[in-house]
Coordinates of C-alpha atoms and ligand atoms in Angstrom, one line a residue:
M1 CA -13.0 -53.4 21.3
L2 CA -12.3 -50.1 23.1
L3 CA -9.2 -51.7 24.6
L4 CA -8.0 -52.9 21.2
L5 CA -8.7 -49.4 19.8
S6 CA -6.6 -47.7 22.5
V7 CA -3.8 -50.2 22.0
A8 CA -3.9 -49.5 18.3
L9 CA -3.8 -45.8 19.0
L10 CA -0.9 -46.2 21.3
V11 CA 1.0 -48.1 18.6
A12 CA 0.1 -45.5 16.0
C13 CA 1.4 -42.8 18.3
G14 CA 4.6 -44.7 18.8
G15 CA 3.7 -45.5 22.4
K16 CA 3.6 -41.9 23.4
K17 CA 0.8 -40.2 25.1
A18 CA -2.4 -39.7 23.0
P19 CA -2.3 -36.2 21.4
Q20 CA -3.6 -33.4 23.6
A21 CA -6.5 -31.3 22.6
A22 CA -5.2 -28.0 21.0
Q23 CA -4.1 -25.6 23.7
P24 CA -6.1 -22.4 23.8
Q25 CA -4.3 -19.8 21.7
A26 CA -2.6 -17.0 23.5
P27 CA -4.5 -13.8 22.5
V28 CA -2.8 -11.9 19.7
V29 CA -1.1 -8.7 20.9
V30 CA -1.4 -6.2 18.1
P31 CA 1.2 -3.5 18.5
T32 CA 0.2 0.2 18.7
F33 CA 0.7 2.1 15.6
D34 CA 2.7 5.3 16.1
A35 CA 1.0 8.0 14.0
D36 CA 3.7 10.6 14.8
S37 CA 6.4 8.4 13.3
A38 CA 4.2 7.8 10.2
Y39 CA 3.8 11.5 10.0
H40 CA 7.5 12.0 10.3
Y41 CA 8.2 9.4 7.5
T42 CA 5.7 11.2 5.3
A43 CA 7.4 14.6 5.9
G44 CA 10.7 12.9 5.2
Q45 CA 9.7 12.1 1.7
V46 CA 8.1 15.5 1.0
A47 CA 11.4 17.2 2.1
F48 CA 13.1 15.8 -1.0
G49 CA 10.7 17.9 -3.1
P50 CA 8.5 16.4 -5.8
R51 CA 9.5 12.8 -6.5
V52 CA 9.0 12.8 -10.2
P53 CA 10.8 10.1 -12.2
N54 CA 14.1 11.3 -13.9
T55 CA 14.8 14.0 -11.3
E56 CA 17.5 14.1 -8.6
A57 CA 14.9 14.4 -5.8
H58 CA 13.3 11.1 -7.0
R59 CA 16.6 9.3 -7.1
Q60 CA 17.6 10.5 -3.6
C61 CA 14.2 9.7 -2.1
G62 CA 14.4 6.2 -3.6
D63 CA 17.8 5.7 -2.0
W64 CA 16.4 6.9 1.3
L65 CA 13.4 4.6 1.2
E66 CA 15.7 1.6 0.6
S67 CA 17.9 2.6 3.5
Q68 CA 14.8 3.0 5.8
L69 CA 13.5 -0.4 4.9
R70 CA 17.0 -1.9 5.6
R71 CA 17.2 0.0 8.9
F72 CA 13.9 -1.7 9.8
G73 CA 15.3 -5.2 9.1
A74 CA 13.7 -5.9 5.7
Q75 CA 15.4 -7.7 2.9
V76 CA 15.4 -5.1 0.2
T77 CA 15.1 -5.7 -3.5
A78 CA 15.1 -2.7 -6.0
Q79 CA 13.6 -3.3 -9.4
H80 CA 15.3 -0.7 -11.7
V81 CA 13.3 -0.5 -14.9
T82 CA 12.8 1.8 -17.9
L83 CA 9.2 2.5 -18.5
R84 CA 7.6 4.5 -21.4
A85 CA 5.0 7.0 -20.3
Y86 CA 1.9 7.7 -22.5
D87 CA 3.6 10.8 -23.9
G88 CA 6.7 8.9 -24.9
T89 CA 8.8 10.1 -22.0
V90 CA 11.3 7.4 -21.0
L91 CA 11.2 7.0 -17.2
A92 CA 14.0 5.6 -15.1
A93 CA 11.7 3.9 -12.6
R94 CA 12.3 1.8 -9.5
N95 CA 10.0 -0.4 -7.5
I96 CA 11.3 -0.9 -4.0
I97 CA 10.4 -4.1 -2.1
G98 CA 11.1 -4.8 1.6
S99 CA 10.5 -8.4 2.6
Y100 CA 10.0 -10.0 6.0
K101 CA 10.4 -13.7 6.5
P102 CA 11.1 -14.2 2.8
E103 CA 11.4 -17.9 3.2
T104 CA 7.7 -18.2 4.4
R105 CA 5.1 -19.2 1.9
K106 CA 2.2 -17.7 3.8
R107 CA 2.5 -14.0 2.7
V108 CA 0.6 -10.8 2.6
L109 CA 1.5 -7.9 0.3
L110 CA 1.3 -4.2 1.5
C111 CA 1.8 -1.5 -1.1
A112 CA 1.7 2.2 -2.0
H113 CA 3.1 4.4 -4.7
W114 CA 6.2 6.5 -3.9
D115 CA 6.4 8.8 -7.0
S116 CA 4.5 12.1 -7.1
R117 CA 2.5 13.6 -9.9
P118 CA 4.6 15.7 -12.4
W119 CA 1.8 18.3 -12.9
A120 CA -0.7 20.1 -10.7
D121 CA -3.2 19.7 -13.5
A122 CA -6.2 19.9 -11.1
D123 CA -5.0 23.1 -9.5
P124 CA -7.5 26.0 -9.4
D125 CA -4.9 28.2 -10.9
P126 CA -4.1 27.2 -14.5
K127 CA -0.6 28.7 -14.3
N128 CA 0.3 25.7 -12.0
H129 CA -1.0 23.1 -14.4
H130 CA 2.6 22.2 -15.5
T131 CA 4.2 22.5 -12.1
P132 CA 5.0 19.3 -10.1
I133 CA 3.3 18.7 -6.8
L134 CA 4.7 17.7 -3.4
G135 CA 2.3 14.7 -3.1
A136 CA 2.2 14.7 0.8
N137 CA -1.1 12.8 0.7
D138 CA -0.9 11.5 -2.9
G139 CA 2.0 9.2 -2.5
A140 CA 4.0 10.0 0.6
S141 CA 1.2 9.2 3.1
G142 CA 0.8 5.6 2.1
V143 CA 4.6 5.1 2.1
G144 CA 4.8 6.8 5.5
V145 CA 2.3 4.5 7.0
L146 CA 4.1 1.4 5.6
L147 CA 7.5 2.6 6.9
E148 CA 5.9 2.7 10.4
V149 CA 4.5 -0.8 9.8
A150 CA 8.0 -1.9 8.8
R151 CA 9.4 -0.5 12.1
Q152 CA 6.7 -2.4 14.0
L153 CA 7.6 -5.6 12.0
Q154 CA 11.2 -5.4 13.2
A155 CA 10.2 -4.9 16.8
Q156 CA 7.5 -7.7 16.8
P157 CA 7.5 -10.1 13.9
T158 CA 4.3 -11.5 12.5
D159 CA 3.6 -15.2 12.0
I160 CA 3.3 -14.8 8.3
G161 CA 5.7 -13.2 5.8
I162 CA 5.1 -9.6 4.7
D163 CA 6.2 -7.9 1.5
I164 CA 6.1 -4.1 1.5
I165 CA 6.2 -2.7 -2.1
F166 CA 6.7 0.9 -3.0
F167 CA 5.6 1.2 -6.6
D168 CA 7.0 3.9 -8.9
A169 CA 5.4 5.8 -11.8
E170 CA 1.8 5.4 -10.6
D171 CA 1.0 9.1 -11.1
Y172 CA 2.4 9.7 -14.7
G173 CA -1.1 9.2 -16.1
E174 CA -2.5 11.5 -18.8
H175 CA -2.4 15.2 -18.2
A176 CA -5.9 16.7 -17.8
D177 CA -5.4 18.6 -21.2
H178 CA -4.5 15.4 -23.0
D179 CA -7.4 14.3 -25.2
E180 CA -6.0 11.6 -27.6
P181 CA -6.6 8.0 -26.6
T182 CA -3.7 6.1 -25.1
D183 CA -3.2 2.4 -25.6
G184 CA -3.4 0.6 -22.2
I185 CA -3.4 2.3 -18.8
A186 CA -1.2 5.3 -18.6
W187 CA -1.3 5.2 -14.7
C188 CA 0.3 2.5 -12.5
L189 CA 3.3 1.8 -14.7
G190 CA 5.5 0.5 -11.9
S191 CA 2.8 -1.9 -10.6
Q192 CA 2.0 -3.1 -14.1
Y193 CA 5.6 -4.0 -14.6
W194 CA 5.9 -5.7 -11.2
A195 CA 2.6 -7.7 -11.8
R196 CA 4.2 -9.0 -15.0
V197 CA 7.7 -9.5 -13.6
P198 CA 7.5 -9.9 -9.8
H199 CA 10.6 -9.6 -7.7
V200 CA 10.5 -13.3 -7.0
D201 CA 9.7 -15.9 -9.7
G202 CA 6.2 -17.3 -9.3
Y203 CA 5.5 -14.8 -6.4
M204 CA 2.2 -15.4 -4.6
A205 CA 0.5 -13.8 -1.6
R206 CA -2.8 -14.6 0.2
F207 CA -3.9 -11.0 -0.5
G208 CA -2.7 -7.5 -0.9
I209 CA -3.6 -4.1 0.6
L210 CA -2.9 -0.9 -1.3
L211 CA -2.8 2.4 0.5
D212 CA -3.4 5.6 -1.5
M213 CA -4.1 9.0 -0.1
V214 CA -4.4 7.8 3.5
G215 CA -3.5 11.0 5.4
G216 CA -5.8 13.8 4.2
R217 CA -7.8 15.6 6.9
D218 CA -11.4 14.5 6.9
A219 CA -10.8 11.6 4.6
R220 CA -13.3 8.7 4.4
F221 CA -12.4 5.2 3.2
H222 CA -15.4 3.9 1.4
R223 CA -15.3 0.4 0.0
E224 CA -13.7 0.9 -3.4
G225 CA -15.6 -0.7 -6.3
L226 CA -12.8 -2.7 -8.0
S227 CA -11.7 -4.0 -4.6
D228 CA -15.2 -5.3 -4.0
Y229 CA -15.3 -6.8 -7.5
F230 CA -12.0 -8.7 -7.2
A231 CA -11.5 -9.2 -3.5
R232 CA -14.7 -8.7 -1.5
P233 CA -13.7 -11.0 1.4
I234 CA -10.6 -9.0 1.9
V235 CA -12.6 -5.7 2.0
D236 CA -14.8 -7.3 4.6
K237 CA -11.8 -8.4 6.6
V238 CA -10.1 -5.1 6.5
W239 CA -13.2 -3.0 7.3
A240 CA -14.0 -5.4 10.2
A241 CA -10.5 -4.8 11.5
A242 CA -10.9 -1.1 11.2
H243 CA -14.1 -1.3 13.3
A244 CA -12.6 -3.8 15.8
S245 CA -9.6 -1.5 16.4
G246 CA -11.8 1.5 17.1
H247 CA -11.4 3.4 13.8
G248 CA -14.7 2.5 12.2
Q249 CA -15.7 6.1 11.9
W250 CA -13.2 6.5 9.0
F251 CA -14.3 3.3 7.2
P252 CA -18.0 3.5 6.3
Y253 CA -19.4 0.3 4.8
A254 CA -20.9 2.2 1.9
E255 CA -19.3 1.7 -1.5
G256 CA -17.4 4.5 -3.3
G257 CA -16.7 4.4 -7.0
Q258 CA -14.2 2.2 -9.0
I259 CA -10.7 3.7 -9.1
T260 CA -8.0 2.6 -11.5
D261 CA -5.1 2.2 -9.2
D262 CA -2.1 -0.1 -8.5
H263 CA -4.4 -2.8 -7.2
L264 CA -5.8 -3.3 -10.6
P265 CA -2.8 -5.0 -12.3
I266 CA -2.1 -6.9 -9.1
N267 CA -5.6 -8.4 -9.3
Q268 CA -5.7 -8.8 -13.1
L269 CA -2.1 -9.7 -14.0
A270 CA -0.6 -11.1 -10.9
R271 CA -3.9 -12.6 -9.8
I272 CA -3.5 -11.7 -6.2
P273 CA -6.7 -10.5 -4.6
C274 CA -5.8 -6.9 -3.6
I275 CA -7.9 -4.1 -2.2
D276 CA -7.4 -0.3 -2.2
I277 CA -7.8 1.8 0.9
I278 CA -8.1 5.2 -0.8
G279 CA -9.2 8.5 0.6
H280 CA -12.5 9.8 -0.7
Y281 CA -14.5 12.7 0.6
P282 CA -18.3 12.5 1.0
D283 CA -19.9 13.8 -2.2
T284 CA -16.8 15.5 -3.7
G285 CA -14.7 12.6 -4.6
F286 CA -10.9 12.9 -4.0
A287 CA -9.5 15.4 -1.6
P288 CA -9.7 19.1 -2.5
T289 CA -5.9 19.0 -2.6
W290 CA -5.7 16.2 -5.1
H291 CA -3.3 17.0 -8.0
T292 CA -2.9 20.6 -6.7
M293 CA -0.1 22.7 -5.3
D294 CA -1.9 22.3 -1.9
D295 CA -1.1 18.6 -1.5
T296 CA 1.3 19.5 1.4
M297 CA 2.0 18.4 5.0
E298 CA -0.4 21.1 6.3
H299 CA -3.3 19.0 5.1
I300 CA -2.1 15.7 6.6
D301 CA -3.8 14.6 9.8
P302 CA -2.0 12.0 12.0
A303 CA -5.4 10.7 13.2
V304 CA -6.1 9.6 9.7
L305 CA -2.6 7.9 9.3
R306 CA -3.3 6.2 12.7
A307 CA -6.7 4.9 11.6
V308 CA -5.2 3.3 8.5
G309 CA -2.0 2.1 10.1
Q310 CA -3.7 0.5 13.1
T311 CA -6.1 -1.2 10.9
V312 CA -3.3 -2.7 8.8
L313 CA -1.6 -3.9 11.9
Q314 CA -4.8 -5.4 13.2
V315 CA -5.1 -7.4 10.0
I316 CA -1.6 -8.7 9.6
Y317 CA -1.0 -9.6 13.3
N318 CA -4.1 -11.7 13.1
E319 CA -3.0 -13.8 10.1
K320 CA -1.8 -17.2 11.1
Ligands
AHN401 C1 -7.5 7.9 -11.9 O1 -7.6 9.1 -11.8 C2 -7.9 7.1 -13.1 N1 -6.9 7.2 -11.0 C3 -6.3 7.8 -9.9 C4 -5.2 7.0 -9.3 C5 -4.4 7.9 -8.5 C6 -3.8 9.0 -9.0 N2 -4.1 7.7 -7.3 C7 -3.4 8.7 -6.9 N3 -3.2 9.5 -7.9
ZN402 ZN1 -2.2 11.1 -8.0

C-alpha cells in the first residue's frame, strides 16, 4: 500500500523528487530609517512657505513632491481636482500618489496630508487667527517621513507593493470662529475625493497607515479611537512593530480619543482598513503648536520622526 502510494505520488509529481519541506525563511532585514533625511525632507516643504491651496507656494511644493517621488523610483500619479471648501472657496487641489510594484496585488497604503492650514486659528494671539501656518508638524512631518520611506523602497524593495499618497486639502476645515453647521465633513477633502475616485479603478490594499503630526517634540502616539473601531488588528500590528523596533516608549497602548482625519474616508468610503498614527500629548490633546504660528521646524524632533519611520519600515518589510 505504501509502495503504491509512493508510486502514485511520483506519478503525480511528474516523476520528479517529492516536494521538499519549506526552506526556513531567511530573516527579514529591515533597513535603518534615516531620521536626518526625514527631517531634511520636512524642512524642504516648510521652505516653500505655507502650502495653502490656490497659492504659488502650494503649487511649487506639489511639483517638488512629485519630483522627489520620481527621483526615488516611484511611479507617480497626480490627481488634479477642483474641490469646494465649506466656505465656498474653490480649491485647485492635487493628490499625489507614488506607487512601488504597481503590478502587484498585495499592497499596503501609506499616507499623509501635504497641505497646511490656511489660518492659525488656535494661536494664543488673536491677531494671527487669519494668518496661514507653516505646518512643520501638521502636514510636513508625515510627508517627510514618507519621502524617507520612499528613498528606502528604492534602495531595498519590499515583497509587497506600496502606494504612498500625499492628500491635499485636509486642513481646510472650519475656522474656529465659524459657527454655522456645514454639510458633510469640511476636513479631509482630498482623501474624501480619492476614496470615491481612487487613482486606479477598483483599487484595494490590505491596509493603510496614515501619519499626522509625527514630528513634534514629546509627542505620544496613543491608539486612536476610529483606528481601533475600524482596524483594530492593524493598530495591534503597528504598535507591536513599534515596540519590536525599540520605539515602544512613543507608542503607549492606551487609547486616545477619536479624530476625524484622512483615514476616516479610507475606512468608510474606500473600505480599506486604515489607522492613524497621530501625535497627541498626555492630558492636553494636540501639540501646543497645533494650528498656531509656532508650528515650525524648531519644534520638530528627529527622534520622533525616527520612531515613526522605523516602525513603518518594520511593518512593511515584514509583509509577505
Ligand atoms: C479635527 O480637528 C476634527 N480634526 C483634526 C484633523 C487634523 C487637522 N489633523 C491635522 N490637522
Ligand atoms: Zn491641522
